[in-house]
PDB file as gemmi writes it, atoms N, CA and C in Angstrom:
CRYST1    1.000    1.000    1.000  90.00  90.00  90.00 P 1                      
ATOM      1  N   UNK A   1      11.794 136.475 -44.006  1.00  0.00           N  
ATOM      2  CA  UNK A   1      11.586 136.413 -45.444  1.00  0.00           C  
ATOM      3  C   UNK A   1      11.627 137.806 -46.050  1.00  0.00           C  
ATOM      4  N   UNK A   2      12.164 137.862 -47.254  1.00  0.00           N  
ATOM      5  CA  UNK A   2      12.186 139.110 -48.003  1.00  0.00           C  
ATOM      6  C   UNK A   2      11.838 138.806 -49.461  1.00  0.00           C  
ATOM      7  N   UNK A   3      10.549 138.483 -49.705  1.00  0.00           N  
ATOM      8  CA  UNK A   3      10.161 138.183 -51.083  1.00  0.00           C  
ATOM      9  C   UNK A   3      10.180 139.450 -51.941  1.00  0.00           C  
ATOM     10  N   UNK A   4      10.674 139.311 -53.151  1.00  0.00           N  
ATOM     11  CA  UNK A   4      10.693 140.426 -54.095  1.00  0.00           C  
ATOM     12  C   UNK A   4       9.548 140.328 -55.088  1.00  0.00           C  
ATOM     13  N   UNK A   5       9.024 139.108 -55.278  1.00  0.00           N  
ATOM     14  CA  UNK A   5       7.901 138.878 -56.182  1.00  0.00           C  
ATOM     15  C   UNK A   5       7.063 137.744 -55.628  1.00  0.00           C  
ATOM     16  N   UNK A   6       5.783 138.006 -55.397  1.00  0.00           N  
ATOM     17  CA  UNK A   6       4.833 137.003 -54.938  1.00  0.00           C  
ATOM     18  C   UNK A   6       3.697 136.959 -55.952  1.00  0.00           C  
ATOM     19  N   UNK A   7       3.366 135.752 -56.424  1.00  0.00           N  
ATOM     20  CA  UNK A   7       2.305 135.575 -57.420  1.00  0.00           C  
ATOM     21  C   UNK A   7       1.167 134.761 -56.835  1.00  0.00           C  
ATOM     22  N   UNK A   8      -0.029 134.962 -57.381  1.00  0.00           N  
ATOM     23  CA  UNK A   8      -1.189 134.173 -56.993  1.00  0.00           C  
ATOM     24  C   UNK A   8      -1.391 133.076 -58.031  1.00  0.00           C  
ATOM     25  N   UNK A   9      -1.628 131.856 -57.564  1.00  0.00           N  
ATOM     26  CA  UNK A   9      -1.897 130.707 -58.418  1.00  0.00           C  
ATOM     27  C   UNK A   9      -3.177 130.037 -57.954  1.00  0.00           C  
ATOM     28  N   UNK A  10      -3.726 129.178 -58.806  1.00  0.00           N  
ATOM     29  CA  UNK A  10      -4.863 128.340 -58.429  1.00  0.00           C  
ATOM     30  C   UNK A  10      -4.348 126.915 -58.291  1.00  0.00           C  
ATOM     31  N   UNK A  11      -4.634 126.291 -57.160  1.00  0.00           N  
ATOM     32  CA  UNK A  11      -4.117 124.954 -56.864  1.00  0.00           C  
ATOM     33  C   UNK A  11      -4.757 123.890 -57.742  1.00  0.00           C  
ATOM     34  N   UNK A  12      -3.930 123.064 -58.367  1.00  0.00           N  
ATOM     35  CA  UNK A  12      -4.408 121.892 -59.114  1.00  0.00           C  
ATOM     36  C   UNK A  12      -4.206 120.621 -58.298  1.00  0.00           C  
ATOM     37  N   UNK A  13      -3.524 120.747 -57.155  1.00  0.00           N  
ATOM     38  CA  UNK A  13      -3.380 119.675 -56.172  1.00  0.00           C  
ATOM     39  C   UNK A  13      -3.356 120.344 -54.806  1.00  0.00           C  
ATOM     40  N   UNK A  14      -3.489 119.572 -53.756  1.00  0.00           N  
ATOM     41  CA  UNK A  14      -3.441 120.148 -52.413  1.00  0.00           C  
ATOM     42  C   UNK A  14      -2.064 120.782 -52.192  1.00  0.00           C  
ATOM     43  N   UNK A  15      -2.062 121.992 -51.651  1.00  0.00           N  
ATOM     44  CA  UNK A  15      -0.835 122.749 -51.443  1.00  0.00           C  
ATOM     45  C   UNK A  15      -0.581 122.912 -49.946  1.00  0.00           C  
ATOM     46  N   UNK A  16       0.643 122.625 -49.540  1.00  0.00           N  
ATOM     47  CA  UNK A  16       1.083 122.844 -48.159  1.00  0.00           C  
ATOM     48  C   UNK A  16       1.956 124.090 -48.138  1.00  0.00           C  
ATOM     49  N   UNK A  17       1.705 124.985 -47.199  1.00  0.00           N  
ATOM     50  CA  UNK A  17       2.498 126.207 -47.086  1.00  0.00           C  
ATOM     51  C   UNK A  17       3.957 125.868 -46.798  1.00  0.00           C  
ATOM     52  N   UNK A  18       4.839 126.743 -47.254  1.00  0.00           N  
ATOM     53  CA  UNK A  18       6.289 126.635 -47.019  1.00  0.00           C  
ATOM     54  C   UNK A  18       6.910 125.438 -47.725  1.00  0.00           C  
ATOM     55  N   UNK A  19       6.300 125.029 -48.831  1.00  0.00           N  
ATOM     56  CA  UNK A  19       6.871 123.981 -49.671  1.00  0.00           C  
ATOM     57  C   UNK A  19       6.920 124.475 -51.111  1.00  0.00           C  
ATOM     58  N   UNK A  20       7.822 123.896 -51.892  1.00  0.00           N  
ATOM     59  CA  UNK A  20       7.981 124.306 -53.282  1.00  0.00           C  
ATOM     60  C   UNK A  20       6.758 123.933 -54.114  1.00  0.00           C  
ATOM     61  N   UNK A  21       6.434 124.806 -55.085  1.00  0.00           N  
ATOM     62  CA  UNK A  21       5.319 124.585 -56.004  1.00  0.00           C  
ATOM     63  C   UNK A  21       5.795 124.780 -57.447  1.00  0.00           C  
ATOM     64  N   UNK A  22       5.027 124.206 -58.377  1.00  0.00           N  
ATOM     65  CA  UNK A  22       5.357 124.328 -59.796  1.00  0.00           C  
ATOM     66  C   UNK A  22       4.574 125.474 -60.423  1.00  0.00           C  
ATOM     67  N   UNK A  23       4.936 125.819 -61.646  1.00  0.00           N  
ATOM     68  CA  UNK A  23       4.249 126.881 -62.382  1.00  0.00           C  
ATOM     69  C   UNK A  23       2.814 126.491 -62.719  1.00  0.00           C  
ATOM     70  N   UNK A  24       2.481 125.201 -62.633  1.00  0.00           N  
ATOM     71  CA  UNK A  24       1.125 124.733 -62.936  1.00  0.00           C  
ATOM     72  C   UNK A  24       0.190 124.816 -61.731  1.00  0.00           C  
ATOM     73  N   UNK A  25       0.725 125.195 -60.566  1.00  0.00           N  
ATOM     74  CA  UNK A  25      -0.109 125.295 -59.369  1.00  0.00           C  
ATOM     75  C   UNK A  25      -0.171 124.002 -58.582  1.00  0.00           C  
ATOM     76  N   UNK A  26       0.845 123.145 -58.735  1.00  0.00           N  
ATOM     77  CA  UNK A  26       0.906 121.879 -58.010  1.00  0.00           C  
ATOM     78  C   UNK A  26       2.040 121.899 -56.995  1.00  0.00           C  
ATOM     79  N   UNK A  27       1.912 121.061 -55.974  1.00  0.00           N  
ATOM     80  CA  UNK A  27       3.028 120.865 -55.048  1.00  0.00           C  
ATOM     81  C   UNK A  27       4.153 120.235 -55.852  1.00  0.00           C  
ATOM     82  N   UNK A  28       5.358 120.740 -55.715  1.00  0.00           N  
ATOM     83  CA  UNK A  28       6.493 120.209 -56.470  1.00  0.00           C  
ATOM     84  C   UNK A  28       6.832 118.798 -56.009  1.00  0.00           C  
ATOM     85  N   UNK A  29       7.303 117.987 -56.943  1.00  0.00           N  
ATOM     86  CA  UNK A  29       7.753 116.635 -56.633  1.00  0.00           C  
ATOM     87  C   UNK A  29       9.265 116.571 -56.624  1.00  0.00           C  
ATOM     88  N   UNK A  30       9.786 115.367 -56.514  1.00  0.00           N  
ATOM     89  CA  UNK A  30      11.232 115.152 -56.444  1.00  0.00           C  
ATOM     90  C   UNK A  30      11.919 115.683 -57.690  1.00  0.00           C  
ATOM     91  N   UNK A  31      12.963 116.475 -57.487  1.00  0.00           N  
ATOM     92  CA  UNK A  31      13.820 116.993 -58.560  1.00  0.00           C  
ATOM     93  C   UNK A  31      13.129 117.982 -59.502  1.00  0.00           C  
ATOM     94  N   UNK A  32      11.908 118.405 -59.208  1.00  0.00           N  
ATOM     95  CA  UNK A  32      11.105 119.218 -60.122  1.00  0.00           C  
ATOM     96  C   UNK A  32      11.615 120.646 -60.275  1.00  0.00           C  
ATOM     97  N   UNK A  33      11.356 121.211 -61.453  1.00  0.00           N  
ATOM     98  CA  UNK A  33      11.490 122.656 -61.618  1.00  0.00           C  
ATOM     99  C   UNK A  33      10.410 123.292 -60.761  1.00  0.00           C  
ATOM    100  N   UNK A  34      10.727 124.403 -60.130  1.00  0.00           N  
ATOM    101  CA  UNK A  34       9.747 125.063 -59.272  1.00  0.00           C  
ATOM    102  C   UNK A  34       9.559 126.515 -59.677  1.00  0.00           C  
ATOM    103  N   UNK A  35       8.364 127.023 -59.402  1.00  0.00           N  
ATOM    104  CA  UNK A  35       8.096 128.441 -59.582  1.00  0.00           C  
ATOM    105  C   UNK A  35       8.576 129.199 -58.353  1.00  0.00           C  
ATOM    106  N   UNK A  36       8.396 128.600 -57.185  1.00  0.00           N  
ATOM    107  CA  UNK A  36       8.751 129.223 -55.918  1.00  0.00           C  
ATOM    108  C   UNK A  36       8.228 128.387 -54.777  1.00  0.00           C  
ATOM    109  N   UNK A  37       7.876 129.040 -53.672  1.00  0.00           N  
ATOM    110  CA  UNK A  37       7.386 128.351 -52.484  1.00  0.00           C  
ATOM    111  C   UNK A  37       6.050 128.949 -52.059  1.00  0.00           C  
ATOM    112  N   UNK A  38       5.119 128.075 -51.698  1.00  0.00           N  
ATOM    113  CA  UNK A  38       3.786 128.501 -51.281  1.00  0.00           C  
ATOM    114  C   UNK A  38       3.846 129.259 -49.964  1.00  0.00           C  
ATOM    115  N   UNK A  39       3.143 130.383 -49.909  1.00  0.00           N  
ATOM    116  CA  UNK A  39       3.047 131.171 -48.680  1.00  0.00           C  
ATOM    117  C   UNK A  39       1.882 130.700 -47.828  1.00  0.00           C  
ATOM    118  N   UNK A  40       0.869 130.146 -48.487  1.00  0.00           N  
ATOM    119  CA  UNK A  40      -0.355 129.741 -47.816  1.00  0.00           C  
ATOM    120  C   UNK A  40      -0.773 128.359 -48.312  1.00  0.00           C  
ATOM    121  N   UNK A  41      -1.509 127.604 -47.504  1.00  0.00           N  
ATOM    122  CA  UNK A  41      -2.021 126.312 -47.976  1.00  0.00           C  
ATOM    123  C   UNK A  41      -3.226 126.530 -48.882  1.00  0.00           C  
ATOM    124  N   UNK A  42      -3.555 125.508 -49.673  1.00  0.00           N  
ATOM    125  CA  UNK A  42      -4.741 125.605 -50.534  1.00  0.00           C  
ATOM    126  C   UNK A  42      -5.236 124.216 -50.904  1.00  0.00           C  
ATOM    127  N   UNK A  43      -6.545 124.106 -51.028  1.00  0.00           N  
ATOM    128  CA  UNK A  43      -7.173 122.896 -51.562  1.00  0.00           C  
ATOM    129  C   UNK A  43      -7.296 123.061 -53.075  1.00  0.00           C  
ATOM    130  N   UNK A  44      -7.560 121.974 -53.769  1.00  0.00           N  
ATOM    131  CA  UNK A  44      -7.725 122.029 -55.228  1.00  0.00           C  
ATOM    132  C   UNK A  44      -8.772 123.085 -55.584  1.00  0.00           C  
ATOM    133  N   UNK A  45      -8.424 123.960 -56.535  1.00  0.00           N  
ATOM    134  CA  UNK A  45      -9.329 125.008 -56.997  1.00  0.00           C  
ATOM    135  C   UNK A  45      -9.232 126.309 -56.223  1.00  0.00           C  
ATOM    136  N   UNK A  46      -8.539 126.312 -55.097  1.00  0.00           N  
ATOM    137  CA  UNK A  46      -8.390 127.528 -54.302  1.00  0.00           C  
ATOM    138  C   UNK A  46      -7.162 128.319 -54.744  1.00  0.00           C  
ATOM    139  N   UNK A  47      -7.228 129.624 -54.583  1.00  0.00           N  
ATOM    140  CA  UNK A  47      -6.088 130.485 -54.881  1.00  0.00           C  
ATOM    141  C   UNK A  47      -5.114 130.460 -53.709  1.00  0.00           C  
ATOM    142  N   UNK A  48      -3.827 130.572 -54.024  1.00  0.00           N  
ATOM    143  CA  UNK A  48      -2.797 130.673 -52.997  1.00  0.00           C  
ATOM    144  C   UNK A  48      -1.682 131.565 -53.518  1.00  0.00           C  
ATOM    145  N   UNK A  49      -0.905 132.110 -52.602  1.00  0.00           N  
ATOM    146  CA  UNK A  49       0.223 132.952 -52.996  1.00  0.00           C  
ATOM    147  C   UNK A  49       1.511 132.148 -52.904  1.00  0.00           C  
ATOM    148  N   UNK A  50       2.445 132.474 -53.805  1.00  0.00           N  
ATOM    149  CA  UNK A  50       3.748 131.809 -53.822  1.00  0.00           C  
ATOM    150  C   UNK A  50       4.841 132.856 -53.996  1.00  0.00           C  
ATOM    151  N   UNK A  51       5.853 132.788 -53.137  1.00  0.00           N  
ATOM    152  CA  UNK A  51       7.024 133.643 -53.310  1.00  0.00           C  
ATOM    153  C   UNK A  51       7.854 133.071 -54.453  1.00  0.00           C  
ATOM    154  N   UNK A  52       8.202 133.931 -55.425  1.00  0.00           N  
ATOM    155  CA  UNK A  52       8.868 133.502 -56.649  1.00  0.00           C  
ATOM    156  C   UNK A  52      10.308 134.024 -56.721  1.00  0.00           C  
ATOM    157  N   UNK A  53      10.544 135.203 -56.222  1.00  0.00           N  
ATOM    158  CA  UNK A  53      11.883 135.809 -56.223  1.00  0.00           C  
ATOM    159  C   UNK A  53      12.186 136.324 -54.828  1.00  0.00           C  
ATOM    160  N   UNK A  54      13.474 136.363 -54.496  1.00  0.00           N  
ATOM    161  CA  UNK A  54      13.896 136.851 -53.194  1.00  0.00           C  
ATOM    162  C   UNK A  54      14.097 135.716 -52.222  1.00  0.00           C  
ATOM    163  N   UNK A  55      13.844 135.969 -50.941  1.00  0.00           N  
ATOM    164  CA  UNK A  55      13.987 134.930 -49.925  1.00  0.00           C  
ATOM    165  C   UNK A  55      12.617 134.564 -49.376  1.00  0.00           C  
ATOM    166  N   UNK A  56      12.517 133.341 -48.887  1.00  0.00           N  
ATOM    167  CA  UNK A  56      11.267 132.857 -48.317  1.00  0.00           C  
ATOM    168  C   UNK A  56      11.567 131.747 -47.325  1.00  0.00           C  
ATOM    169  N   UNK A  57      10.566 131.342 -46.582  1.00  0.00           N  
ATOM    170  CA  UNK A  57      10.699 130.258 -45.624  1.00  0.00           C  
ATOM    171  C   UNK A  57      10.218 128.965 -46.261  1.00  0.00           C  
ATOM    172  N   UNK A  58      11.052 127.907 -46.148  1.00  0.00           N  
ATOM    173  CA  UNK A  58      10.727 126.606 -46.724  1.00  0.00           C  
ATOM    174  C   UNK A  58      10.958 125.528 -45.676  1.00  0.00           C  
ATOM    175  N   UNK A  59      10.109 124.508 -45.685  1.00  0.00           N  
ATOM    176  CA  UNK A  59      10.267 123.372 -44.783  1.00  0.00           C  
ATOM    177  C   UNK A  59      11.370 122.446 -45.283  1.00  0.00           C  
ATOM    178  N   UNK A  60      12.250 122.052 -44.394  1.00  0.00           N  
ATOM    179  CA  UNK A  60      13.330 121.122 -44.740  1.00  0.00           C  
ATOM    180  C   UNK A  60      12.808 119.689 -44.764  1.00  0.00           C  
ATOM    181  N   UNK A  61      13.332 118.892 -45.706  1.00  0.00           N  
ATOM    182  CA  UNK A  61      12.986 117.478 -45.789  1.00  0.00           C  
ATOM    183  C   UNK A  61      14.053 116.588 -45.188  1.00  0.00           C  
ATOM    184  N   UNK A  62      15.141 117.192 -44.728  1.00  0.00           N  
ATOM    185  CA  UNK A  62      16.274 116.480 -44.129  1.00  0.00           C  
ATOM    186  C   UNK A  62      17.198 117.534 -43.519  1.00  0.00           C  
ATOM    187  N   UNK A  63      18.278 117.094 -42.893  1.00  0.00           N  
ATOM    188  CA  UNK A  63      19.275 118.038 -42.405  1.00  0.00           C  
ATOM    189  C   UNK A  63      19.890 118.770 -43.596  1.00  0.00           C  
ATOM    190  N   UNK A  64      20.125 120.077 -43.433  1.00  0.00           N  
ATOM    191  CA  UNK A  64      20.661 120.919 -44.508  1.00  0.00           C  
ATOM    192  C   UNK A  64      21.725 121.824 -43.911  1.00  0.00           C  
ATOM    193  N   UNK A  65      22.854 121.944 -44.602  1.00  0.00           N  
ATOM    194  CA  UNK A  65      23.927 122.828 -44.148  1.00  0.00           C  
ATOM    195  C   UNK A  65      23.685 124.252 -44.646  1.00  0.00           C  
ATOM    196  N   UNK A  66      24.112 125.222 -43.886  1.00  0.00           N  
ATOM    197  CA  UNK A  66      24.088 126.614 -44.311  1.00  0.00           C  
ATOM    198  C   UNK A  66      24.841 126.742 -45.634  1.00  0.00           C  
ATOM    199  N   UNK A  67      24.246 127.391 -46.606  1.00  0.00           N  
ATOM    200  CA  UNK A  67      24.890 127.596 -47.901  1.00  0.00           C  
ATOM    201  C   UNK A  67      24.693 126.472 -48.901  1.00  0.00           C  
ATOM    202  N   UNK A  68      23.999 125.412 -48.514  1.00  0.00           N  
ATOM    203  CA  UNK A  68      23.790 124.276 -49.417  1.00  0.00           C  
ATOM    204  C   UNK A  68      22.904 124.660 -50.594  1.00  0.00           C  
ATOM    205  N   UNK A  69      23.201 124.079 -51.741  1.00  0.00           N  
ATOM    206  CA  UNK A  69      22.326 124.204 -52.910  1.00  0.00           C  
ATOM    207  C   UNK A  69      21.164 123.237 -52.694  1.00  0.00           C  
ATOM    208  N   UNK A  70      19.945 123.691 -52.998  1.00  0.00           N  
ATOM    209  CA  UNK A  70      18.748 122.926 -52.660  1.00  0.00           C  
ATOM    210  C   UNK A  70      17.967 122.468 -53.884  1.00  0.00           C  
ATOM    211  N   UNK A  71      17.200 121.390 -53.668  1.00  0.00           N  
ATOM    212  CA  UNK A  71      16.231 120.913 -54.641  1.00  0.00           C  
ATOM    213  C   UNK A  71      14.984 120.492 -53.878  1.00  0.00           C  
ATOM    214  N   UNK A  72      13.946 120.121 -54.609  1.00  0.00           N  
ATOM    215  CA  UNK A  72      12.694 119.677 -54.001  1.00  0.00           C  
ATOM    216  C   UNK A  72      12.713 118.168 -53.795  1.00  0.00           C  
ATOM    217  N   UNK A  73      12.173 117.718 -52.645  1.00  0.00           N  
ATOM    218  CA  UNK A  73      11.970 116.280 -52.465  1.00  0.00           C  
ATOM    219  C   UNK A  73      10.585 115.911 -52.989  1.00  0.00           C  
ATOM    220  N   UNK A  74      10.156 114.692 -52.812  1.00  0.00           N  
ATOM    221  CA  UNK A  74       8.879 114.216 -53.357  1.00  0.00           C  
ATOM    222  C   UNK A  74       7.671 114.948 -52.783  1.00  0.00           C  
ATOM    223  N   UNK A  75       7.847 115.629 -51.636  1.00  0.00           N  
ATOM    224  CA  UNK A  75       6.751 116.355 -50.982  1.00  0.00           C  
ATOM    225  C   UNK A  75       6.864 117.864 -51.122  1.00  0.00           C  
ATOM    226  N   UNK A  76       7.838 118.343 -51.912  1.00  0.00           N  
ATOM    227  CA  UNK A  76       8.023 119.779 -52.084  1.00  0.00           C  
ATOM    228  C   UNK A  76       8.860 120.430 -51.002  1.00  0.00           C  
ATOM    229  N   UNK A  77       9.459 119.619 -50.117  1.00  0.00           N  
ATOM    230  CA  UNK A  77      10.324 120.163 -49.072  1.00  0.00           C  
ATOM    231  C   UNK A  77      11.736 120.349 -49.628  1.00  0.00           C  
ATOM    232  N   UNK A  78      12.518 121.188 -48.979  1.00  0.00           N  
ATOM    233  CA  UNK A  78      13.890 121.451 -49.404  1.00  0.00           C  
ATOM    234  C   UNK A  78      14.820 120.348 -48.921  1.00  0.00           C  
ATOM    235  N   UNK A  79      15.650 119.844 -49.834  1.00  0.00           N  
ATOM    236  CA  UNK A  79      16.725 118.918 -49.484  1.00  0.00           C  
ATOM    237  C   UNK A  79      17.980 119.352 -50.236  1.00  0.00           C  
ATOM    238  N   UNK A  80      19.114 118.843 -49.807  1.00  0.00           N  
ATOM    239  CA  UNK A  80      20.380 119.211 -50.431  1.00  0.00           C  
ATOM    240  C   UNK A  80      20.489 118.606 -51.820  1.00  0.00           C  
ATOM    241  N   UNK A  81      20.845 119.444 -52.808  1.00  0.00           N  
ATOM    242  CA  UNK A  81      21.080 118.977 -54.175  1.00  0.00           C  
ATOM    243  C   UNK A  81      22.418 118.256 -54.178  1.00  0.00           C  
ATOM    244  N   UNK A  82      22.478 117.078 -54.803  1.00  0.00           N  
ATOM    245  CA  UNK A  82      23.742 116.336 -54.860  1.00  0.00           C  
ATOM    246  C   UNK A  82      24.222 116.203 -56.303  1.00  0.00           C  
ATOM    247  N   UNK A  83      23.451 115.496 -57.136  1.00  0.00           N  
ATOM    248  CA  UNK A  83      23.900 115.276 -58.515  1.00  0.00           C  
ATOM    249  C   UNK A  83      22.796 115.414 -59.553  1.00  0.00           C  
ATOM    250  N   UNK A  84      21.536 115.339 -59.150  1.00  0.00           N  
ATOM    251  CA  UNK A  84      20.450 115.387 -60.130  1.00  0.00           C  
ATOM    252  C   UNK A  84      19.334 116.310 -59.661  1.00  0.00           C  
ATOM    253  N   UNK A  85      18.483 116.688 -60.603  1.00  0.00           N  
ATOM    254  CA  UNK A  85      17.327 117.515 -60.283  1.00  0.00           C  
ATOM    255  C   UNK A  85      17.611 118.994 -60.454  1.00  0.00           C  
ATOM    256  N   UNK A  86      16.540 119.760 -60.436  1.00  0.00           N  
ATOM    257  CA  UNK A  86      16.637 121.210 -60.590  1.00  0.00           C  
ATOM    258  C   UNK A  86      17.165 121.841 -59.308  1.00  0.00           C  
ATOM    259  N   UNK A  87      18.117 122.735 -59.448  1.00  0.00           N  
ATOM    260  CA  UNK A  87      18.626 123.520 -58.320  1.00  0.00           C  
ATOM    261  C   UNK A  87      17.659 124.685 -58.138  1.00  0.00           C  
ATOM    262  N   UNK A  88      16.981 124.749 -56.989  1.00  0.00           N  
ATOM    263  CA  UNK A  88      15.903 125.721 -56.811  1.00  0.00           C  
ATOM    264  C   UNK A  88      16.159 126.781 -55.741  1.00  0.00           C  
ATOM    265  N   UNK A  89      17.226 126.612 -54.950  1.00  0.00           N  
ATOM    266  CA  UNK A  89      17.486 127.589 -53.909  1.00  0.00           C  
ATOM    267  C   UNK A  89      18.820 127.374 -53.230  1.00  0.00           C  
ATOM    268  N   UNK A  90      19.150 128.316 -52.348  1.00  0.00           N  
ATOM    269  CA  UNK A  90      20.354 128.250 -51.535  1.00  0.00           C  
ATOM    270  C   UNK A  90      19.925 128.452 -50.086  1.00  0.00           C  
ATOM    271  N   UNK A  91      20.401 127.576 -49.210  1.00  0.00           N  
ATOM    272  CA  UNK A  91      20.031 127.647 -47.792  1.00  0.00           C  
ATOM    273  C   UNK A  91      20.732 128.816 -47.112  1.00  0.00           C  
ATOM    274  N   UNK A  92      19.939 129.731 -46.551  1.00  0.00           N  
ATOM    275  CA  UNK A  92      20.486 130.858 -45.800  1.00  0.00           C  
ATOM    276  C   UNK A  92      20.542 130.551 -44.307  1.00  0.00           C  
ATOM    277  N   UNK A  93      20.003 129.383 -43.945  1.00  0.00           N  
ATOM    278  CA  UNK A  93      20.048 128.880 -42.570  1.00  0.00           C  
ATOM    279  C   UNK A  93      20.255 127.374 -42.644  1.00  0.00           C  
ATOM    280  N   UNK A  94      20.743 126.793 -41.575  1.00  0.00           N  
ATOM    281  CA  UNK A  94      20.904 125.343 -41.506  1.00  0.00           C  
ATOM    282  C   UNK A  94      19.666 124.715 -40.867  1.00  0.00           C  
ATOM    283  N   UNK A  95      19.424 123.446 -41.202  1.00  0.00           N  
ATOM    284  CA  UNK A  95      18.388 122.645 -40.542  1.00  0.00           C  
ATOM    285  C   UNK A  95      19.061 121.392 -40.018  1.00  0.00           C  
ATOM    286  N   UNK A  96      18.732 120.988 -38.804  1.00  0.00           N  
ATOM    287  CA  UNK A  96      19.328 119.789 -38.228  1.00  0.00           C  
ATOM    288  C   UNK A  96      18.489 118.547 -38.489  1.00  0.00           C  
ATOM    289  N   UNK A  97      17.232 118.743 -38.962  1.00  0.00           N  
ATOM    290  CA  UNK A  97      16.351 117.603 -39.214  1.00  0.00           C  
ATOM    291  C   UNK A  97      15.186 118.022 -40.106  1.00  0.00           C  
ATOM    292  N   UNK A  98      14.511 117.030 -40.662  1.00  0.00           N  
ATOM    293  CA  UNK A  98      13.297 117.283 -41.444  1.00  0.00           C  
ATOM    294  C   UNK A  98      12.246 117.955 -40.562  1.00  0.00           C  
ATOM    295  N   UNK A  99      11.415 118.782 -41.197  1.00  0.00           N  
ATOM    296  CA  UNK A  99      10.334 119.446 -40.473  1.00  0.00           C  
ATOM    297  C   UNK A  99      10.685 120.816 -39.940  1.00  0.00           C  
ATOM    298  N   UNK A 100      11.959 121.181 -39.999  1.00  0.00           N  
ATOM    299  CA  UNK A 100      12.354 122.520 -39.562  1.00  0.00           C  
ATOM    300  C   UNK A 100      12.148 123.503 -40.715  1.00  0.00           C  
ATOM    301  N   UNK A 101      11.976 124.766 -40.381  1.00  0.00           N  
ATOM    302  CA  UNK A 101      11.735 125.802 -41.382  1.00  0.00           C  
ATOM    303  C   UNK A 101      12.968 126.689 -41.479  1.00  0.00           C  
ATOM    304  N   UNK A 102      13.448 126.890 -42.719  1.00  0.00           N  
ATOM    305  CA  UNK A 102      14.668 127.664 -42.936  1.00  0.00           C  
ATOM    306  C   UNK A 102      14.436 128.750 -43.983  1.00  0.00           C  
ATOM    307  N   UNK A 103      15.246 129.777 -43.908  1.00  0.00           N  
ATOM    308  CA  UNK A 103      15.232 130.850 -44.913  1.00  0.00           C  
ATOM    309  C   UNK A 103      16.015 130.380 -46.139  1.00  0.00           C  
ATOM    310  N   UNK A 104      15.423 130.586 -47.317  1.00  0.00           N  
ATOM    311  CA  UNK A 104      15.998 130.115 -48.575  1.00  0.00           C  
ATOM    312  C   UNK A 104      16.025 131.266 -49.576  1.00  0.00           C  
ATOM    313  N   UNK A 105      17.129 131.395 -50.306  1.00  0.00           N  
ATOM    314  CA  UNK A 105      17.197 132.301 -51.432  1.00  0.00           C  
ATOM    315  C   UNK A 105      16.740 131.538 -52.656  1.00  0.00           C  
ATOM    316  N   UNK A 106      15.625 131.970 -53.261  1.00  0.00           N  
ATOM    317  CA  UNK A 106      15.101 131.296 -54.459  1.00  0.00           C  
ATOM    318  C   UNK A 106      15.965 131.626 -55.667  1.00  0.00           C  
ATOM    319  N   UNK A 107      16.220 130.641 -56.518  1.00  0.00           N  
ATOM    320  CA  UNK A 107      17.036 130.836 -57.707  1.00  0.00           C  
ATOM    321  C   UNK A 107      16.287 130.352 -58.945  1.00  0.00           C  
ATOM    322  N   UNK A 108      16.598 130.965 -60.097  1.00  0.00           N  
ATOM    323  CA  UNK A 108      16.040 130.468 -61.350  1.00  0.00           C  
ATOM    324  C   UNK A 108      16.507 129.035 -61.526  1.00  0.00           C  
ATOM    325  N   UNK A 109      15.640 128.173 -62.051  1.00  0.00           N  
ATOM    326  CA  UNK A 109      16.003 126.760 -62.124  1.00  0.00           C  
ATOM    327  C   UNK A 109      15.485 126.090 -63.376  1.00  0.00           C  
ATOM    328  N   UNK A 110      16.172 125.009 -63.717  1.00  0.00           N  
ATOM    329  CA  UNK A 110      15.773 124.153 -64.831  1.00  0.00           C  
ATOM    330  C   UNK A 110      16.446 122.802 -64.635  1.00  0.00           C  
ATOM    331  N   UNK A 111      15.667 121.746 -64.768  1.00  0.00           N  
ATOM    332  CA  UNK A 111      16.227 120.389 -64.586  1.00  0.00           C  
ATOM    333  C   UNK A 111      16.890 119.953 -65.878  1.00  0.00           C  
TER     334      UNK A 111                                                      
END                                                                             
């Protein structure tokens, strides 16, 4: 990982590390705009850090090809963007299955 900007947020929902999060401090849902990816886990009300710019490690929600454009699944994991949802990153590594951790270039996004 090579984060260029890491911010501290307060969790409004349970946060799992290495998954996408929103600007409100929640785990990102399917197709959501994201602030970045959580570096640490957090319970509601706890502070956590999130990588916002640069590269970071994200958990895959399915198989992902190197160079694929990514979006968030319902659990905040990275999946391949096809036709809908916010484009939130680019895969710098491939994943052969869900649950693997890959390097992702975070991108500005809007659904």
